[in-house]
Structures are given as structure tokens and as C-alpha cells.
Amino acid sequence: SGGGSMYTPAISPVDPKFMMVNCDMSDAFLSEDGGANWRMIHHSQLRGNTACRPAFHPVDRNVIFAATGWSGGLAVSYDAGASWAPLGNIEGDLCGEIVIDPGRPSRMLAGTAAASWLSEDGGKHWTRCGAPEPGRRAGPRGRAVGFHFDQTSPAGKRTCFAATAAGVWRSDDSGATWREKSAGLPWRGIKSFAGGSNAADRVVALYCSVPAKVVRGKAAGGVYRSLDRGEHWARAMGPGSNQ
């Protein structure tokens, strides 16, 4: 009788009627008819996780990645959600989202409360983004929020974005090195992040939201947008936005 809420919806890019959602009552659900009917995944296979958005494979409809249970370990299904198995070596509980590079599906990004992680083999092995190594810049830090793979960049040297509560970072070499790209944001505490890129039109758009505040009597914060790969951010709270 406590109710229960739904979190972290995800939709397959291969089949838009194939969907997944998590509930805070510890269960996860799949729909194959656009949400008209839902099937609860048995808890012995996968338990609900409200902190991390699942990822459907961009080419293979049968492959799904998700965090399982409150501990948030990574799991994978190769049979459209019928069965699940643990995967990878990420340290810590998953949060934010799991993202797959559409142009090279073996490349993935995922995050935890302390770090962001990169895989080049479909999630089997992961390395921490910006892990301290000689000659490498520090990478994303803080609780992961979201990621994007820039499809206008070459797959062999992909531009990647990682957003955490502490800022937004960009890598121009497929995740080997990172630089913070938060100029123009009034403060941190990033709550959400989304990116879109179109290889044909060479367009990249990034959005993020930060907590709203009243500054010297005026509304500040909210949604921000970057159209130059994070070099500059501008407030995007236009007419119709809740100020």
C-alpha cells in the first residue's frame, strides 16, 4: 500500500516498442508493445535499480545492459531480457546511466558515485576514466549523471562527454584523456545531462540542468545548453519554462 514509483525508463533504438523501466519496489519491467503490457523480470534474474538507466544495444535487439539491485552491479541479457548474468569489473554501485556508442557498440560508458568507467569490449572489462597515470590528465570525478558519444567524430578517435555532479568533461581521444568543459555554468551540482549528435549534419547539442536559485531577485540556474561541444554553456530557460 506504499504506492511505488517508476524510474529510469529506456527504449530500444532497434525496436521503439521494446521498453524497460525500474520500480522502487525492487522490481524491473519489460514491454514489447509500446507500454500496453508489461512483464516483470523474475528477481532471481534481475532486481530493480532506480539509480541507473539501462541501455539497449543499438544494433542487436536481444542485448540489454542494466544495473541490478540496490547494490547496482552491472548485468547483461543476450536474449531480450529472459535471462541475465553479471558482467564486468566496475568498482562501486552504478548510477546515472549506461551508454553505448552507436557507431562502435563495443565501446561503452557507465558511472558510479565516485567515478566514470569506459569499456572497449562490450562491458566485459572496464577502466576508470582519468585514472591517475603518468602523463594523463585527471578525468571525470564525482557522482555520474550522464554520457554522450559524439557521432560527428571519427569512431577511431571518438569525442566523448561525461557529466557528473561536479561538472562536465570531454575526451577527444576515445576516453584516454579528459578535460573539464563547464565554462558558463553558474555553479555545479549537475542534476541531469543529455546529448544529441548527427553525423550527417555535423551537429552536436548538449544539455544539462543545475539547481535553480534566486540571485539578486532574479531566477537563475535551471537548464543550460552548449552547441560547441561544451566550450561554452548558455542558459536555455526560454518562454514556457517554469521559472
Short mmCIF file of C-alpha atoms in Angstrom, two decimals:
data_model
loop_
_atom_site.label_atom_id
_atom_site.label_comp_id
_atom_site.label_asym_id
_atom_site.label_seq_id
_atom_site.Cartn_x
_atom_site.Cartn_y
_atom_site.Cartn_z
CA SER A 1 0.00 0.00 0.00
CA GLY A 2 3.04 2.26 -0.17
CA GLY A 3 2.45 3.04 -3.82
CA GLY A 4 5.77 2.79 -5.61
CA SER A 5 7.23 4.95 -8.37
CA MET A 6 8.82 4.23 -11.75
CA TYR A 7 12.33 5.36 -12.68
CA THR A 8 15.00 5.22 -15.40
CA PRO A 9 12.89 4.39 -18.47
CA ALA A 10 14.79 3.16 -21.52
CA ILE A 11 13.67 2.44 -25.11
CA SER A 12 15.36 0.21 -27.67
CA PRO A 13 16.73 2.14 -30.69
CA VAL A 14 16.18 -1.00 -32.75
CA ASP A 15 12.55 -1.54 -31.74
CA PRO A 16 10.82 1.53 -30.24
CA LYS A 17 8.06 -0.67 -28.79
CA PHE A 18 10.62 -2.52 -26.65
CA MET A 19 10.97 -0.71 -23.32
CA MET A 20 12.31 -1.17 -19.80
CA VAL A 21 11.56 0.61 -16.54
CA ASN A 22 12.56 0.16 -12.89
CA CYS A 23 10.39 0.46 -9.79
CA ASP A 24 11.42 1.46 -6.28
CA MET A 25 9.65 -1.66 -5.00
CA SER A 26 12.72 -3.64 -6.16
CA ASP A 27 11.39 -4.90 -9.47
CA ALA A 28 12.09 -4.22 -13.14
CA PHE A 29 9.69 -4.49 -16.08
CA LEU A 30 9.86 -5.01 -19.85
CA SER A 31 7.28 -4.13 -22.50
CA GLU A 32 7.36 -5.29 -26.11
CA ASP A 33 4.24 -3.47 -27.30
CA GLY A 34 4.99 0.15 -26.53
CA GLY A 35 3.88 0.01 -22.91
CA ALA A 36 0.43 -1.51 -23.32
CA ASN A 37 1.52 -4.62 -21.43
CA TRP A 38 4.47 -5.22 -19.11
CA ARG A 39 6.32 -8.31 -17.90
CA MET A 40 8.03 -8.28 -14.53
CA ILE A 41 11.54 -9.76 -14.62
CA HIS A 42 11.95 -12.52 -12.06
CA HIS A 43 14.03 -11.39 -9.10
CA SER A 44 16.36 -14.35 -9.47
CA GLN A 45 17.43 -12.89 -12.83
CA LEU A 46 17.40 -9.11 -12.23
CA ARG A 47 16.30 -6.81 -9.44
CA GLY A 48 15.16 -3.24 -9.90
CA ASN A 49 17.59 -0.34 -9.66
CA THR A 50 16.27 3.23 -9.66
CA ALA A 51 19.66 5.00 -9.82
CA CYS A 52 20.95 3.88 -13.24
CA ARG A 53 19.24 3.97 -16.64
CA PRO A 54 19.54 0.69 -18.59
CA ALA A 55 20.94 0.54 -22.14
CA PHE A 56 19.56 -1.29 -25.16
CA HIS A 57 22.10 -2.34 -27.79
CA PRO A 58 21.97 -0.02 -30.85
CA VAL A 59 22.01 -2.91 -33.36
CA ASP A 60 21.12 -6.17 -31.61
CA ARG A 61 17.60 -6.09 -30.15
CA ASN A 62 18.32 -9.01 -27.84
CA VAL A 63 21.12 -7.35 -25.88
CA ILE A 64 20.31 -5.21 -22.82
CA PHE A 65 22.59 -3.86 -20.08
CA ALA A 66 21.24 -2.89 -16.66
CA ALA A 67 22.18 -2.34 -13.04
CA THR A 68 20.72 -4.94 -10.73
CA GLY A 69 19.52 -4.45 -7.16
CA TRP A 70 20.27 -1.68 -4.72
CA SER A 71 23.96 -2.59 -4.90
CA GLY A 72 23.86 -1.64 -8.58
CA GLY A 73 26.15 -4.25 -10.14
CA LEU A 74 26.22 -4.49 -13.95
CA ALA A 75 24.22 -7.27 -15.63
CA VAL A 76 23.59 -8.22 -19.26
CA SER A 77 20.92 -10.12 -21.15
CA TYR A 78 21.56 -11.65 -24.56
CA ASP A 79 18.02 -12.99 -25.03
CA ALA A 80 15.81 -9.88 -24.84
CA GLY A 81 15.55 -9.93 -21.06
CA ALA A 82 14.64 -13.58 -20.49
CA SER A 83 17.85 -14.28 -18.57
CA TRP A 84 20.56 -12.11 -17.04
CA ALA A 85 24.16 -12.57 -15.89
CA PRO A 86 26.71 -10.40 -14.04
CA LEU A 87 29.21 -8.61 -16.27
CA GLY A 88 32.43 -6.64 -15.95
CA ASN A 89 34.63 -5.32 -13.19
CA ILE A 90 33.21 -1.88 -12.34
CA GLU A 91 34.01 -0.94 -8.75
CA GLY A 92 31.12 0.65 -6.86
CA ASP A 93 27.37 0.96 -7.31
CA LEU A 94 26.18 2.06 -10.74
CA CYS A 95 24.34 5.37 -11.06
CA GLY A 96 23.39 7.81 -13.79
CA GLU A 97 23.14 5.69 -16.92
CA ILE A 98 24.81 3.11 -19.12
CA VAL A 99 25.57 4.42 -22.62
CA ILE A 100 26.69 2.56 -25.76
CA ASP A 101 28.47 4.20 -28.71
CA PRO A 102 26.06 3.67 -31.67
CA GLY A 103 28.95 3.87 -34.15
CA ARG A 104 31.05 1.32 -32.25
CA PRO A 105 28.80 -0.72 -29.91
CA SER A 106 31.74 -2.42 -28.21
CA ARG A 107 32.53 0.97 -26.61
CA MET A 108 30.51 1.89 -23.51
CA LEU A 109 30.46 4.39 -20.66
CA ALA A 110 28.95 3.92 -17.21
CA GLY A 111 29.33 5.60 -13.86
CA THR A 112 29.31 5.21 -10.10
CA ALA A 113 29.08 7.61 -7.18
CA ALA A 114 32.81 8.29 -7.38
CA ALA A 115 33.95 7.74 -10.98
CA SER A 116 33.15 7.17 -14.64
CA TRP A 117 34.16 3.96 -16.41
CA LEU A 118 34.97 3.05 -20.02
CA SER A 119 34.76 -0.34 -21.76
CA GLU A 120 36.03 -1.20 -25.23
CA ASP A 121 34.84 -4.81 -25.32
CA GLY A 122 31.11 -4.70 -24.75
CA GLY A 123 31.25 -4.39 -20.98
CA LYS A 124 33.50 -7.35 -20.21
CA HIS A 125 36.35 -5.18 -18.93
CA TRP A 126 36.29 -1.58 -17.65
CA THR A 127 38.89 1.08 -16.92
CA ARG A 128 38.35 4.15 -14.78
CA CYS A 129 38.20 7.35 -16.83
CA GLY A 130 41.13 9.57 -15.94
CA ALA A 131 42.72 7.09 -13.57
CA PRO A 132 45.99 8.55 -12.25
CA GLU A 133 48.72 7.55 -14.70
CA PRO A 134 51.92 9.32 -15.77
CA GLY A 135 51.20 11.89 -18.47
CA ARG A 136 47.40 11.70 -18.22
CA ARG A 137 45.06 14.44 -17.12
CA ALA A 138 42.61 13.80 -14.33
CA GLY A 139 39.24 12.67 -15.64
CA PRO A 140 35.62 12.92 -14.51
CA ARG A 141 35.11 12.88 -10.76
CA GLY A 142 32.01 12.77 -8.61
CA ARG A 143 28.65 11.06 -8.91
CA ALA A 144 27.92 10.13 -12.52
CA VAL A 145 24.90 11.75 -14.17
CA GLY A 146 25.09 11.04 -17.92
CA PHE A 147 27.24 10.45 -21.01
CA HIS A 148 27.29 11.02 -24.76
CA PHE A 149 29.36 9.73 -27.69
CA ASP A 150 29.69 12.43 -30.37
CA GLN A 151 28.72 10.75 -33.65
CA THR A 152 30.23 13.57 -35.70
CA SER A 153 33.71 12.48 -34.57
CA PRO A 154 35.59 9.51 -36.09
CA ALA A 155 34.96 6.18 -34.35
CA GLY A 156 38.68 5.57 -34.04
CA LYS A 157 39.17 8.83 -32.15
CA ARG A 158 35.75 9.42 -30.63
CA THR A 159 34.81 12.56 -28.74
CA CYS A 160 33.09 11.52 -25.50
CA PHE A 161 31.27 13.50 -22.82
CA ALA A 162 30.85 12.61 -19.18
CA ALA A 163 28.71 14.64 -16.79
CA THR A 164 28.83 14.26 -13.04
CA ALA A 165 27.52 16.28 -10.14
CA ALA A 166 30.91 18.05 -10.16
CA GLY A 167 30.96 19.17 -13.82
CA VAL A 168 31.10 18.19 -17.48
CA TRP A 169 34.19 16.60 -19.07
CA ARG A 170 35.14 15.95 -22.68
CA SER A 171 37.59 13.48 -24.20
CA ASP A 172 38.77 13.89 -27.80
CA ASP A 173 40.65 10.59 -27.91
CA SER A 174 38.07 7.91 -27.14
CA GLY A 175 38.38 8.33 -23.39
CA ALA A 176 42.16 8.22 -23.00
CA THR A 177 42.40 11.80 -21.66
CA TRP A 178 39.78 14.25 -20.38
CA ARG A 179 39.34 18.00 -19.83
CA GLU A 180 36.61 19.73 -17.86
CA LYS A 181 34.18 21.73 -20.03
CA SER A 182 31.91 23.57 -17.60
CA ALA A 183 32.51 27.22 -18.64
CA GLY A 184 29.30 29.22 -18.39
CA LEU A 185 27.57 27.07 -15.80
CA PRO A 186 26.80 29.27 -12.78
CA TRP A 187 27.54 26.51 -10.31
CA ARG A 188 27.85 22.74 -10.13
CA GLY A 189 25.54 20.19 -8.57
CA ILE A 190 24.51 18.97 -12.04
CA LYS A 191 21.24 17.05 -11.86
CA SER A 192 20.76 15.80 -15.42
CA PHE A 193 22.56 15.65 -18.75
CA ALA A 194 21.64 14.74 -22.33
CA GLY A 195 23.44 14.94 -25.65
CA GLY A 196 22.50 14.52 -29.28
CA SER A 197 24.69 14.42 -32.37
CA ASN A 198 24.02 13.96 -36.09
CA ALA A 199 26.91 12.77 -38.21
CA ALA A 200 25.23 13.79 -41.48
CA ASP A 201 24.59 17.39 -40.42
CA ARG A 202 27.68 17.69 -38.19
CA VAL A 203 25.51 18.95 -35.34
CA VAL A 204 26.14 18.38 -31.63
CA ALA A 205 23.83 19.65 -28.89
CA LEU A 206 24.41 19.17 -25.16
CA TYR A 207 22.01 19.98 -22.33
CA CYS A 208 22.36 19.86 -18.57
CA SER A 209 20.44 21.15 -15.59
CA VAL A 210 21.70 22.66 -12.34
CA PRO A 211 19.69 23.59 -9.23
CA ALA A 212 17.58 26.72 -9.62
CA LYS A 213 18.14 29.64 -7.26
CA VAL A 214 17.07 33.25 -6.81
CA VAL A 215 20.08 35.51 -7.33
CA ARG A 216 19.64 39.24 -6.61
CA GLY A 217 15.91 38.89 -7.07
CA LYS A 218 16.04 37.00 -10.38
CA ALA A 219 15.69 33.33 -11.30
CA ALA A 220 18.99 31.61 -12.06
CA GLY A 221 20.09 28.07 -12.78
CA GLY A 222 17.87 25.51 -14.47
CA VAL A 223 18.59 24.18 -17.96
CA TYR A 224 21.76 25.07 -19.90
CA ARG A 225 22.77 24.27 -23.48
CA SER A 226 26.06 24.01 -25.37
CA LEU A 227 26.35 23.95 -29.16
CA ASP A 228 30.16 23.93 -29.31
CA ARG A 229 30.97 20.64 -27.59
CA GLY A 230 30.99 22.08 -24.10
CA GLU A 231 33.31 25.04 -24.69
CA HIS A 232 30.54 27.43 -23.66
CA TRP A 233 27.22 26.93 -21.89
CA ALA A 234 24.25 29.32 -22.05
CA ARG A 235 21.03 29.34 -20.06
CA ALA A 236 18.16 27.78 -22.03
CA MET A 237 15.20 28.69 -19.83
CA GLY A 238 13.07 30.30 -22.53
CA PRO A 239 9.36 31.20 -22.62
CA GLY A 240 7.26 28.39 -21.21
CA SER A 241 9.93 27.14 -18.87
CA ASN A 242 8.99 27.06 -15.19
CA GLN A 243 11.00 29.93 -13.69
#
